[in-house]
Amino acid sequence: MRAEPPPRPSPLSYAERPATKVPNWHGLVVLDVLFNNLSTGLYLCAAVGELLAPAAFAGVAPWAYRAALAFLVADLVCLILDLGDPLRFHHMLRVWKPSSPMSLGTWALVGYSLAVGLLATAGLLPGAAAFDAGRRVLVLAGMVPALAVALYKGVLFSTTAQPGWREARWLGAFLVNSAFHFGAALTLVLAGLLRQQDAVAGLRAAAVALGLLHLGALLLVVFDIAPFLRAVRSPARLVELGLVVVGAGILLPMLCFSLGSRGGDLLGLAAMLAGGIMARDELVHLPHRLQHAAGGAAARLRA
Amino acid sequence: MSRELELTEVAPLPGGESLTAEGLERLIGPFRRGAVPEPAEEMGFYTDTSVCIGCKACEVACKQWNQLPADGFTFSGNSYDNTGALSAESWRHVKFVEQFSVWEAGGGDGGAMPGRWLMMSDVCKHCVEAPCQHACPTGAIIHNEFNNVYIQPDICNGCAYCIAACPFGVITRSTLDNHAHKCTLCYDRQKDGLVPACAKACPTASIQFGPVEELRERARTRVEELRRRGVADAWLYGHEPTAGYSRLNAFYLLLDRASVYGLPEAPRNPWLSMRGDYLRAVLSVLPPLAVLITALLRGR
């Protein structure tokens, strides 16, 4: 738990200061967004695979659900620790309030936790195979909260008053597409490690094609927030960011996945994670950096 | 001595509750619902900055009544403003704007005009459509019976979404308890039929409290009066709704642009974008889903 520093008196005039205050969301929120996308992406890819090609995904899906559960637990830990008062996390369950994306996300997380928790542990129970039809219904039903969990986070950021976030109309779309891309990549790696070759071919094609959609959604967000990025980053730094987020995070993985080797898949996934963390760090900290930049620019003008 | 024995020997909490009962209360208490009060007349603040003298009596009265901690003794170098900003510990903030160099340089008929001070006691705007209230996922932030925005301190869990949502930068999390706090419009005093502490202490009636409709009428009359007396720049901020924002139940008479006072020129309620953003996000599910389905069907 990190306490916020008390607001210090500023020598800037009121007109020079941003009217808004930035919430104390930092590294834990970056990880939360990442784990959210990893978990939901993994679940959605495994679920679609299991429903469309049950034989090919029979060996992969249970492990994908377990990995999705592990990422979900990590996500929930980040969410709770980032609260000012983590012992009051259950207060989120007091109300059902669709006007608040955070409330909607909370209830979506509850539904998703139940679905992925049951699916991850169902295979461990004796006699579980007898309930195959029920399991398929649960897989399908779990897709609804999984999609809601994947998409609420972007809307949560874009429906704030924070400069940079409030202009990012496509943030929800970006995180959804990113989740699918991550999910396909993770499931592909998992299928490769488990030697489930029947699942690998389809997943490989999906992991490459979903990269294009991921890139398209990212460009839409960048188009929205470009003036703010230029305000906080030098041109050289923007090129570096582009190389990591687009080059390493999307294009390199697409190339790696198309090579068709297990080593290439692992390298592609590692590069995706690096780019994904960088992109999320940049998005989460944009209002913080804008606030610093506003102070710095005003101080320079005065000097 | 066993741990269990130690626990049973812990001094009873006020009211004689055991630790188990206290834990249970923490768990269940927030889910209890009290009786909803009957709606009362809509109350608010009208702050006439033309008569503010920057005495900070409002800040002191607010801190004293609400038992808020001191801000420390930090010299800001920004006029007489050493409070800095509204925060969880400062629910009133007197702003000082020194307009000397600008005014003295350009007079109306070429001659230098005397500089001027602008002073303003800032506070939570108690928005009729409050983004913080929309955002709050715990239901801690409500509109009370006086239609004032109120944070229930026993419910807030410090998620900070209200901080992100407020376009006026009113709310912060307390460094003492990590919960969000802001002006309550002296809800406790109002319930007892008293005027909020800041309005009571204001020696020039810059801060006026009362039924909102009455305040709006009073403010309109004051603007007309000021304009008749040659103060052409007098105008009201937040007394009427705009395309992007609801009216404010704590509104201001200003003598310059809103940004000069650190207020957003055209605040926009972030919730106006919510439906469109959800729609874009939901529609964006279709292409990756179609790609995934196609790829997996072809790969079978």
Coordinates of C-alpha atoms in Angstrom, one line a residue:
Chain A
M1 CA 0.0 0.0 0.0
R2 CA 1.5 3.3 -1.1
A3 CA 0.3 6.5 0.6
E4 CA -0.1 9.5 -1.6
P5 CA 2.3 12.3 -0.9
P6 CA 0.4 15.4 0.4
P7 CA -0.2 18.0 -2.3
R8 CA 2.5 20.5 -2.1
P9 CA 2.0 24.2 -2.7
S10 CA 3.0 25.0 -6.2
P11 CA 4.7 28.2 -7.5
L12 CA 2.8 27.9 -10.8
S13 CA -0.2 30.2 -11.5
Y14 CA -3.6 28.4 -11.4
A15 CA -4.0 28.8 -15.1
E16 CA -0.6 26.9 -15.6
R17 CA -1.6 24.0 -13.5
P18 CA -3.8 21.1 -14.7
A19 CA -7.3 21.4 -13.1
T20 CA -7.5 17.7 -12.5
K21 CA -5.6 15.6 -10.0
V22 CA -4.0 12.3 -11.1
P23 CA -5.0 9.2 -9.1
N24 CA -2.2 7.3 -7.4
W25 CA -2.2 4.4 -10.0
H26 CA 1.2 3.1 -10.9
G27 CA 3.0 -0.2 -11.4
L28 CA 0.3 -2.4 -9.8
V29 CA -2.2 -1.0 -12.3
V30 CA 0.2 -1.6 -15.2
L31 CA 0.4 -5.3 -14.1
D32 CA -3.3 -5.4 -13.4
V33 CA -4.1 -4.4 -17.0
L34 CA -1.6 -6.9 -18.3
F35 CA -2.8 -9.8 -16.2
N36 CA -6.4 -9.0 -17.1
N37 CA -5.5 -9.3 -20.8
L38 CA -3.4 -12.4 -20.4
S39 CA -6.1 -14.2 -18.4
T40 CA -9.1 -13.3 -20.5
G41 CA -7.3 -13.8 -23.8
L42 CA -6.1 -17.2 -22.7
Y43 CA -9.6 -18.2 -21.6
L44 CA -11.3 -16.9 -24.7
C45 CA -8.9 -18.6 -27.1
A46 CA -9.1 -21.9 -25.2
A47 CA -12.9 -21.7 -24.9
V48 CA -13.4 -20.9 -28.7
G49 CA -11.0 -23.7 -29.5
E50 CA -12.7 -26.2 -27.2
L51 CA -16.1 -25.4 -28.5
L52 CA -15.1 -25.5 -32.2
A53 CA -12.5 -28.3 -32.1
P54 CA -13.0 -30.3 -29.0
A55 CA -10.8 -33.1 -30.0
A56 CA -7.8 -30.9 -30.9
F57 CA -8.2 -28.8 -27.7
A58 CA -9.0 -31.5 -25.3
G59 CA -5.4 -31.6 -24.1
V60 CA -4.7 -27.9 -24.1
A61 CA -7.9 -26.3 -22.8
P62 CA -7.8 -27.6 -19.2
W63 CA -4.2 -26.2 -18.8
A64 CA -5.2 -23.0 -20.5
Y65 CA -8.0 -22.5 -17.9
R66 CA -5.5 -23.2 -15.1
A67 CA -3.1 -20.7 -16.5
A68 CA -6.0 -18.2 -16.9
L69 CA -6.9 -18.7 -13.3
A70 CA -3.3 -18.1 -12.2
F71 CA -3.2 -14.8 -14.1
L72 CA -6.6 -13.9 -12.8
V73 CA -5.5 -14.4 -9.2
A74 CA -2.4 -12.3 -9.9
D75 CA -4.7 -9.6 -11.4
L76 CA -7.0 -9.7 -8.3
V77 CA -4.0 -9.4 -6.0
C78 CA -2.9 -6.3 -7.9
L79 CA -6.4 -4.8 -7.8
I80 CA -6.8 -5.3 -4.1
L81 CA -3.3 -4.2 -3.1
D82 CA -3.8 -1.0 -5.2
L83 CA -6.8 0.1 -3.1
G84 CA -6.1 2.7 -0.4
D85 CA -7.7 0.3 2.1
P86 CA -7.3 -3.3 0.8
L87 CA -9.3 -4.7 3.8
R88 CA -12.3 -2.9 2.3
F89 CA -12.1 -4.6 -1.1
H90 CA -15.4 -6.4 -0.5
H91 CA -17.2 -3.0 -0.4
M92 CA -17.1 -3.2 -4.2
L93 CA -19.8 -5.8 -3.9
R94 CA -22.2 -3.5 -2.0
V95 CA -23.8 -2.2 -5.2
W96 CA -24.6 -3.1 -8.7
K97 CA -23.9 0.1 -10.6
P98 CA -23.5 -0.2 -14.4
S99 CA -22.9 3.6 -14.6
S100 CA -19.5 2.9 -13.1
P101 CA -17.1 0.8 -15.3
M102 CA -15.3 -0.2 -12.1
S103 CA -18.5 -1.6 -10.6
L104 CA -19.4 -3.4 -13.8
G105 CA -15.8 -4.8 -14.0
T106 CA -16.1 -6.0 -10.4
W107 CA -19.2 -8.0 -11.1
A108 CA -17.8 -9.3 -14.4
L109 CA -14.7 -10.4 -12.5
V110 CA -17.0 -12.3 -10.0
G111 CA -18.7 -14.1 -12.9
Y112 CA -15.5 -14.8 -14.7
S113 CA -13.8 -16.0 -11.5
L114 CA -16.5 -18.5 -10.9
A115 CA -16.4 -19.8 -14.5
V116 CA -12.6 -20.0 -14.8
G117 CA -12.3 -21.4 -11.3
L118 CA -14.8 -24.2 -11.9
L119 CA -13.3 -25.0 -15.3
A120 CA -9.7 -25.0 -14.0
T121 CA -10.5 -27.3 -11.1
A122 CA -13.3 -29.4 -12.7
G123 CA -10.9 -31.8 -14.4
L124 CA -9.3 -32.6 -11.1
L125 CA -12.5 -33.9 -9.6
P126 CA -13.3 -37.6 -10.0
G127 CA -16.1 -38.4 -12.4
A128 CA -15.9 -35.0 -14.1
A129 CA -15.8 -36.5 -17.6
A130 CA -19.5 -37.5 -17.1
F131 CA -20.5 -33.9 -17.1
D132 CA -19.1 -33.0 -20.5
A133 CA -22.3 -31.3 -21.8
G134 CA -22.5 -29.2 -18.6
R135 CA -18.9 -28.3 -19.0
R136 CA -19.4 -27.0 -22.5
V137 CA -22.3 -24.9 -21.4
L138 CA -20.1 -23.4 -18.6
V139 CA -17.3 -22.7 -21.2
L140 CA -19.8 -20.9 -23.4
A141 CA -21.4 -19.0 -20.5
G142 CA -18.0 -18.0 -19.1
M143 CA -17.2 -16.2 -22.3
V144 CA -19.7 -13.5 -21.5
P145 CA -18.0 -12.3 -18.3
A146 CA -14.6 -13.0 -19.8
L147 CA -15.4 -10.5 -22.6
A148 CA -16.8 -8.0 -20.1
V149 CA -13.6 -8.3 -18.0
A150 CA -11.5 -7.8 -21.1
L151 CA -13.3 -4.7 -22.3
Y152 CA -14.3 -2.8 -19.1
K153 CA -10.8 -1.7 -18.3
G154 CA -10.3 0.5 -21.3
V155 CA -13.6 2.2 -20.8
L156 CA -12.7 2.7 -17.1
F157 CA -9.7 4.8 -18.2
S158 CA -11.4 6.6 -21.0
T159 CA -14.4 7.7 -18.9
T160 CA -12.2 9.8 -16.6
A161 CA -11.3 13.5 -16.7
Q162 CA -7.6 12.8 -17.0
P163 CA -5.9 14.3 -20.1
G164 CA -4.7 11.6 -22.4
W165 CA -7.1 8.9 -21.1
R166 CA -10.2 11.0 -21.7
E167 CA -9.3 11.4 -25.4
A168 CA -8.6 7.7 -25.9
R169 CA -11.9 6.6 -27.4
W170 CA -10.5 3.3 -28.7
L171 CA -8.7 2.2 -25.5
G172 CA -11.3 -0.5 -24.7
A173 CA -11.0 -1.8 -28.3
F174 CA -7.2 -1.8 -28.1
L175 CA -7.2 -3.8 -24.8
V176 CA -9.8 -6.3 -26.2
N177 CA -7.7 -6.9 -29.4
S178 CA -4.6 -7.1 -27.3
A179 CA -6.2 -9.7 -25.1
F180 CA -7.1 -11.9 -28.0
H181 CA -3.6 -11.6 -29.5
F182 CA -2.0 -12.4 -26.1
G183 CA -4.4 -15.3 -25.7
A184 CA -3.6 -16.8 -29.1
A185 CA 0.1 -16.5 -28.4
L186 CA -0.1 -18.0 -24.9
T187 CA -2.4 -20.9 -26.1
L188 CA 0.0 -21.5 -29.0
V189 CA 3.0 -21.8 -26.7
L190 CA 1.0 -24.0 -24.3
A191 CA -0.1 -26.3 -27.1
G192 CA 3.5 -26.5 -28.3
L193 CA 4.8 -27.4 -24.8
L194 CA 2.1 -30.0 -24.4
R195 CA 2.8 -31.3 -27.9
Q196 CA -0.8 -30.9 -29.1
Q197 CA 0.0 -30.5 -32.8
D198 CA -3.7 -30.6 -33.8
A199 CA -4.3 -27.3 -32.0
V200 CA -1.0 -25.7 -33.0
A201 CA -1.8 -25.1 -36.7
G202 CA -5.0 -23.1 -36.2
L203 CA -3.5 -21.2 -33.2
R204 CA -0.4 -20.2 -35.2
A205 CA -2.5 -18.7 -38.0
A206 CA -4.7 -16.9 -35.4
A207 CA -1.6 -15.6 -33.6
V208 CA -0.3 -14.0 -36.8
A209 CA -3.6 -12.6 -38.0
L210 CA -4.6 -11.2 -34.6
G211 CA -1.4 -9.3 -34.6
L212 CA -2.7 -7.2 -37.4
L213 CA -5.9 -6.3 -35.5
H214 CA -3.8 -5.6 -32.4
L215 CA -1.7 -3.2 -34.4
G216 CA -4.8 -1.5 -36.0
A217 CA -6.4 -1.0 -32.6
L218 CA -3.1 0.4 -31.2
L219 CA -2.8 2.9 -34.0
L220 CA -6.4 4.1 -33.3
V221 CA -5.4 4.8 -29.7
V222 CA -2.1 6.5 -30.7
F223 CA -4.0 8.7 -33.2
D224 CA -6.3 9.8 -30.3
I225 CA -3.5 10.6 -27.8
A226 CA -0.7 11.6 -30.2
P227 CA -0.6 15.3 -29.1
F228 CA -0.3 14.2 -25.5
L229 CA 2.5 11.7 -26.3
R230 CA 4.4 14.4 -28.2
A231 CA 4.0 16.7 -25.1
V232 CA 5.7 14.2 -22.8
R233 CA 8.1 12.4 -25.0
S234 CA 11.0 13.6 -27.2
P235 CA 10.9 12.5 -30.9
A236 CA 13.8 10.1 -30.2
R237 CA 12.0 8.6 -27.2
L238 CA 8.9 8.2 -29.3
V239 CA 10.9 6.2 -31.9
E240 CA 12.2 4.0 -29.2
L241 CA 8.7 3.4 -27.8
G242 CA 7.5 2.6 -31.3
L243 CA 10.3 0.1 -31.8
V244 CA 9.5 -1.7 -28.5
V245 CA 5.7 -1.5 -28.5
V246 CA 5.0 -2.0 -32.2
G247 CA 8.3 -3.7 -33.4
A248 CA 9.0 -6.0 -30.5
G249 CA 5.4 -6.2 -29.1
I250 CA 3.5 -6.9 -32.3
L251 CA 5.6 -7.3 -35.5
L252 CA 8.4 -9.4 -34.2
P253 CA 6.0 -11.9 -32.6
M254 CA 4.0 -12.1 -35.8
L255 CA 7.2 -13.0 -37.6
C256 CA 8.3 -15.5 -34.9
F257 CA 4.9 -17.2 -34.9
S258 CA 5.0 -17.6 -38.6
L259 CA 8.4 -19.4 -38.5
G260 CA 6.6 -22.5 -37.1
S261 CA 9.2 -23.4 -34.4
R262 CA 8.7 -23.8 -30.7
G263 CA 11.7 -21.6 -30.0
G264 CA 10.3 -18.9 -32.3
D265 CA 6.9 -19.1 -30.4
L266 CA 8.6 -18.6 -27.1
L267 CA 10.7 -15.7 -28.4
G268 CA 7.6 -14.2 -29.9
L269 CA 5.7 -14.5 -26.6
A270 CA 8.6 -12.9 -24.7
A271 CA 8.8 -10.0 -27.1
M272 CA 5.0 -9.5 -26.9
L273 CA 5.2 -9.4 -23.1
A274 CA 7.9 -6.8 -23.2
G275 CA 6.0 -4.6 -25.7
G276 CA 2.8 -5.1 -23.8
I277 CA 4.2 -4.0 -20.5
M278 CA 5.8 -0.9 -22.2
A279 CA 2.5 0.0 -23.9
R280 CA 0.5 -0.3 -20.7
D281 CA 3.1 1.6 -18.7
E282 CA 2.9 4.4 -21.2
L283 CA -0.9 4.5 -21.1
V284 CA -1.3 4.3 -17.4
H285 CA 1.3 6.9 -16.6
L286 CA 0.3 9.4 -19.4
P287 CA -1.6 11.8 -17.1
H288 CA 1.2 11.6 -14.5
R289 CA 3.8 12.6 -17.2
L290 CA 1.5 15.3 -18.5
Q291 CA 1.3 16.8 -15.1
H292 CA 5.1 16.8 -14.7
A293 CA 5.4 18.2 -18.2
A294 CA 3.0 21.0 -17.5
G295 CA 5.0 22.1 -14.4
G296 CA 8.3 21.8 -16.3
A297 CA 7.0 23.8 -19.3
A298 CA 5.6 26.6 -17.1
A299 CA 8.9 26.8 -15.1
R300 CA 10.9 27.0 -18.4
L301 CA 8.6 29.8 -19.7
R302 CA 9.1 31.7 -16.5
A303 CA 12.9 31.2 -16.6
Chain B
M1 CA 0.6 -18.7 26.7
S2 CA -1.1 -19.7 23.5
R3 CA -2.0 -17.4 20.8
E4 CA -5.6 -18.1 21.2
L5 CA -5.4 -17.2 24.9
E6 CA -3.6 -14.0 24.0
L7 CA -6.4 -13.1 21.7
T8 CA -9.1 -13.7 24.3
E9 CA -7.2 -11.4 26.6
V10 CA -7.2 -8.5 24.3
A11 CA -8.9 -5.6 25.9
P12 CA -12.5 -5.4 24.7
L13 CA -13.2 -2.9 22.0
P14 CA -15.5 0.1 22.8
G15 CA -19.0 -1.3 23.2
G16 CA -17.6 -4.6 24.6
E17 CA -17.3 -6.2 21.1
S18 CA -14.8 -9.1 20.6
L19 CA -12.3 -9.2 17.8
T20 CA -14.5 -11.8 16.0
A21 CA -17.5 -9.6 16.3
E22 CA -15.4 -6.6 15.1
G23 CA -14.2 -8.7 12.1
L24 CA -17.7 -9.8 11.3
E25 CA -19.0 -6.3 11.5
R26 CA -16.3 -5.1 9.1
L27 CA -17.4 -7.8 6.7
I28 CA -21.2 -7.4 7.0
G29 CA -21.6 -3.8 8.2
P30 CA -21.1 -2.2 4.8
F31 CA -23.9 -4.3 3.3
R32 CA -26.5 -3.0 5.8
R33 CA -28.8 -0.3 4.5
G34 CA -30.2 2.4 6.7
A35 CA -33.4 4.3 6.2
V36 CA -33.2 6.7 3.3
P37 CA -33.9 10.3 4.5
E38 CA -36.8 12.2 3.0
P39 CA -35.6 14.6 0.2
A40 CA -35.1 18.1 1.5
E41 CA -34.7 21.5 -0.2
E42 CA -31.7 21.6 -2.5
M43 CA -28.9 23.5 -0.7
G44 CA -25.7 24.9 -2.0
F45 CA -23.0 27.5 -2.0
Y46 CA -22.8 30.7 -4.0
T47 CA -19.3 32.2 -3.8
D48 CA -19.1 35.8 -4.8
T49 CA -15.4 36.3 -5.5
S50 CA -15.8 40.1 -6.0
V51 CA -16.0 40.6 -2.2
C52 CA -13.5 37.9 -1.1
I53 CA -10.6 39.5 0.9
G54 CA -8.5 36.4 1.1
C55 CA -8.7 36.2 4.9
K56 CA -8.8 32.4 4.9
A57 CA -11.4 32.4 7.7
C58 CA -13.3 29.8 5.7
E59 CA -10.2 27.5 5.5
V60 CA -9.7 27.8 9.3
A61 CA -13.4 27.3 10.1
C62 CA -13.6 24.3 7.9
K63 CA -10.5 22.7 9.4
Q64 CA -11.7 23.4 12.9
W65 CA -15.2 22.1 12.5
N66 CA -14.3 19.1 10.5
Q67 CA -11.2 18.3 12.6
L68 CA -8.9 18.3 9.5
P69 CA -5.1 18.2 10.0
A70 CA -2.9 21.2 9.2
D71 CA -1.2 21.4 5.9
G72 CA 2.2 22.1 7.4
F73 CA 4.1 25.4 7.1
T74 CA 5.3 25.4 3.6
F75 CA 6.2 28.6 1.8
S76 CA 4.9 28.3 -1.8
G77 CA 6.1 31.6 -3.3
N78 CA 2.7 31.8 -4.9
S79 CA 1.3 35.0 -3.4
Y80 CA -0.4 34.3 -0.1
D81 CA -1.5 30.8 -1.1
N82 CA 0.4 28.3 1.0
T83 CA -2.4 25.8 1.1
G84 CA -1.7 24.9 -2.5
A85 CA -4.8 22.9 -3.5
L86 CA -8.0 21.3 -2.4
S87 CA -7.3 17.9 -0.9
A88 CA -8.5 15.3 1.5
E89 CA -7.1 17.5 4.3
S90 CA -8.1 20.9 2.9
W91 CA -11.8 21.2 1.9
R92 CA -11.6 25.0 1.3
H93 CA -8.8 26.6 -0.6
V94 CA -8.4 30.4 -1.0
K95 CA -6.7 31.2 -4.2
F96 CA -4.8 34.5 -4.8
V97 CA -4.3 35.8 -8.3
E98 CA -2.1 38.9 -8.6
Q99 CA -2.8 40.7 -11.8
F100 CA -0.2 43.5 -11.8
S101 CA 2.2 43.2 -14.7
V102 CA -0.6 42.5 -17.2
W103 CA -2.9 45.2 -16.0
E104 CA -0.3 47.9 -15.5
A105 CA 1.1 47.3 -19.0
G106 CA -2.1 47.9 -20.9
G107 CA -4.7 50.5 -19.9
G108 CA -7.9 51.1 -21.7
D109 CA -6.9 54.5 -23.0
G110 CA -3.2 53.9 -23.2
G111 CA -2.5 54.8 -19.6
A112 CA -1.5 52.2 -17.0
M113 CA -4.3 50.6 -15.1
P114 CA -3.8 49.8 -11.4
G115 CA -3.1 46.1 -10.8
R116 CA -5.7 44.0 -9.0
W117 CA -6.0 41.1 -6.8
L118 CA -8.5 38.3 -7.5
M119 CA -9.3 36.1 -4.6
M120 CA -11.5 33.1 -4.5
S121 CA -12.4 30.5 -1.9
D122 CA -12.6 27.2 -3.9
V123 CA -14.5 24.2 -2.7
C124 CA -16.2 21.0 -4.0
K125 CA -18.7 22.0 -6.7
H126 CA -21.4 19.5 -5.6
C127 CA -22.2 18.8 -9.2
V128 CA -25.8 17.9 -9.9
E129 CA -24.5 15.2 -12.2
A130 CA -21.3 14.3 -10.4
P131 CA -18.7 12.3 -12.2
C132 CA -17.2 11.1 -8.9
Q133 CA -20.6 9.8 -7.9
H134 CA -21.0 8.0 -11.2
A135 CA -17.5 6.5 -10.8
C136 CA -17.7 5.3 -7.3
P137 CA -17.9 1.5 -7.4
T138 CA -18.7 1.0 -3.7
G139 CA -21.7 3.4 -3.5
A140 CA -19.7 5.4 -1.0
I141 CA -20.4 8.7 -2.9
I142 CA -24.0 9.7 -2.9
H143 CA -26.2 12.7 -3.3
N144 CA -27.7 13.2 0.1
E145 CA -31.2 14.6 0.9
F146 CA -29.9 18.2 0.3
N147 CA -28.7 17.1 -3.2
N148 CA -25.1 17.6 -2.1
V149 CA -22.3 15.1 -3.0
Y150 CA -21.3 13.3 0.1
I151 CA -18.6 10.6 0.6
Q152 CA -19.6 8.1 3.2
P153 CA -16.3 7.6 5.1
D154 CA -17.1 4.2 6.4
I155 CA -17.8 2.8 2.9
C156 CA -15.0 4.3 0.8
N157 CA -12.2 1.8 0.1
G158 CA -9.8 4.3 -1.5
C159 CA -10.0 2.9 -5.1
A160 CA -9.3 6.5 -6.4
Y161 CA -11.6 6.3 -9.4
C162 CA -13.4 9.4 -8.1
I163 CA -10.1 11.3 -8.2
A164 CA -9.6 10.3 -11.8
A165 CA -13.2 11.3 -12.7
C166 CA -13.4 14.7 -11.1
P167 CA -12.7 17.4 -13.8
F168 CA -12.1 20.0 -11.0
G169 CA -9.4 18.1 -9.1
V170 CA -11.3 18.4 -5.9
I171 CA -10.8 14.9 -4.4
T172 CA -7.7 13.3 -3.1
R173 CA -7.0 10.3 -0.9
S174 CA -6.1 11.1 2.7
T175 CA -2.5 10.4 3.8
L176 CA -3.9 9.4 7.2
D177 CA -6.5 6.7 6.3
N178 CA -6.1 6.3 2.5
H179 CA -9.7 7.0 1.9
A180 CA -11.1 9.8 -0.3
H181 CA -12.4 12.9 1.5
K182 CA -13.8 16.3 0.4
C183 CA -16.2 19.0 1.5
T184 CA -19.4 17.5 2.9
L185 CA -21.1 20.9 2.7
C186 CA -21.2 20.4 6.5
Y187 CA -23.8 17.7 6.3
D188 CA -23.8 17.3 10.0
R189 CA -24.5 21.0 10.6
Q190 CA -27.2 21.1 7.9
K191 CA -29.0 18.3 9.6
D192 CA -29.1 20.4 12.7
G193 CA -30.3 23.4 10.8
L194 CA -27.0 25.2 10.9
V195 CA -25.0 27.1 8.2
P196 CA -21.8 25.4 7.0
A197 CA -18.8 26.5 9.0
C198 CA -17.1 28.3 6.1
A199 CA -20.1 30.4 5.2
K200 CA -20.7 31.2 8.9
A201 CA -17.1 32.4 9.3
C202 CA -16.9 34.4 6.0
P203 CA -16.8 38.1 7.2
T204 CA -17.7 39.6 3.8
A205 CA -20.5 37.2 2.7
S206 CA -18.4 36.1 -0.2
I207 CA -19.5 32.5 0.7
Q208 CA -23.2 32.4 0.8
F209 CA -25.2 29.3 1.7
G210 CA -28.9 28.6 1.2
P211 CA -31.5 27.0 -1.1
V212 CA -29.9 26.8 -4.5
E213 CA -32.7 28.5 -6.4
E214 CA -32.6 31.4 -4.1
L215 CA -28.8 31.6 -4.4
R216 CA -29.1 31.6 -8.2
E217 CA -31.5 34.5 -8.2
R218 CA -29.3 36.4 -5.7
A219 CA -26.2 35.8 -7.9
R220 CA -28.0 37.0 -11.1
T221 CA -29.0 40.2 -9.4
R222 CA -25.5 40.7 -8.1
V223 CA -24.0 40.3 -11.6
E224 CA -26.5 42.8 -13.0
E225 CA -25.6 45.2 -10.2
L226 CA -21.9 44.8 -10.8
R227 CA -22.3 45.4 -14.5
R228 CA -24.3 48.5 -13.9
R229 CA -21.4 49.7 -11.8
G230 CA -18.9 49.2 -14.5
V231 CA -17.6 45.7 -13.7
A232 CA -18.3 44.4 -17.2
D233 CA -16.4 41.1 -16.7
A234 CA -18.5 39.8 -13.9
W235 CA -20.2 36.5 -14.8
L236 CA -21.5 33.3 -13.2
Y237 CA -19.6 30.0 -13.4
G238 CA -21.6 26.8 -13.1
H239 CA -25.0 28.3 -12.3
E240 CA -26.5 26.9 -15.5
P241 CA -25.9 23.6 -17.2
T242 CA -23.7 23.6 -20.4
A243 CA -23.6 21.1 -23.3
G244 CA -20.9 19.1 -21.5
Y245 CA -21.7 19.5 -17.8
S246 CA -24.6 19.8 -15.4
R247 CA -25.1 22.9 -13.2
L248 CA -23.1 23.1 -10.0
N249 CA -24.7 23.4 -6.5
A250 CA -21.6 25.3 -5.5
F251 CA -21.2 28.0 -8.1
Y252 CA -19.2 31.2 -8.5
L253 CA -19.3 34.8 -9.5
L254 CA -16.0 35.4 -11.3
L255 CA -14.3 38.5 -12.6
D256 CA -12.1 36.9 -15.2
R257 CA -11.8 33.8 -17.3
A258 CA -12.4 30.5 -15.4
S259 CA -8.8 29.3 -16.1
V260 CA -7.4 32.3 -14.3
Y261 CA -8.9 30.9 -11.1
G262 CA -7.7 27.3 -12.0
L263 CA -11.2 26.2 -13.1
P264 CA -11.7 24.3 -16.4
E265 CA -13.1 26.6 -19.0
A266 CA -15.5 24.0 -20.4
P267 CA -15.7 21.1 -18.0
R268 CA -17.0 17.9 -19.6
N269 CA -18.6 15.0 -17.8
P270 CA -16.6 11.9 -18.8
W271 CA -19.8 9.9 -18.6
L272 CA -21.0 11.5 -21.8
S273 CA -18.5 9.3 -23.6
M274 CA -19.3 6.0 -21.8
R275 CA -21.9 4.6 -24.1
G276 CA -19.9 5.3 -27.2
D277 CA -16.7 3.8 -25.6
Y278 CA -18.6 0.7 -24.6
L279 CA -20.1 0.4 -28.0
R280 CA -16.7 0.7 -29.7
A281 CA -15.2 -1.9 -27.3
V282 CA -18.1 -4.4 -27.8
L283 CA -17.9 -4.0 -31.6
S284 CA -14.2 -4.5 -31.5
V285 CA -14.7 -8.0 -30.1
L286 CA -16.2 -9.1 -33.4
P287 CA -13.1 -9.0 -35.7
P288 CA -10.7 -10.9 -33.4
L289 CA -13.5 -13.4 -32.7
A290 CA -14.1 -13.9 -36.4
V291 CA -10.3 -14.3 -37.1
L292 CA -10.0 -16.8 -34.2
I293 CA -13.0 -18.8 -35.4
T294 CA -11.8 -18.8 -39.0
A295 CA -8.2 -19.8 -38.1
L296 CA -9.3 -22.6 -35.8
L297 CA -11.9 -24.0 -38.2
R298 CA -9.3 -24.0 -41.0
G299 CA -6.7 -25.5 -38.8
R300 CA -8.9 -28.5 -37.9

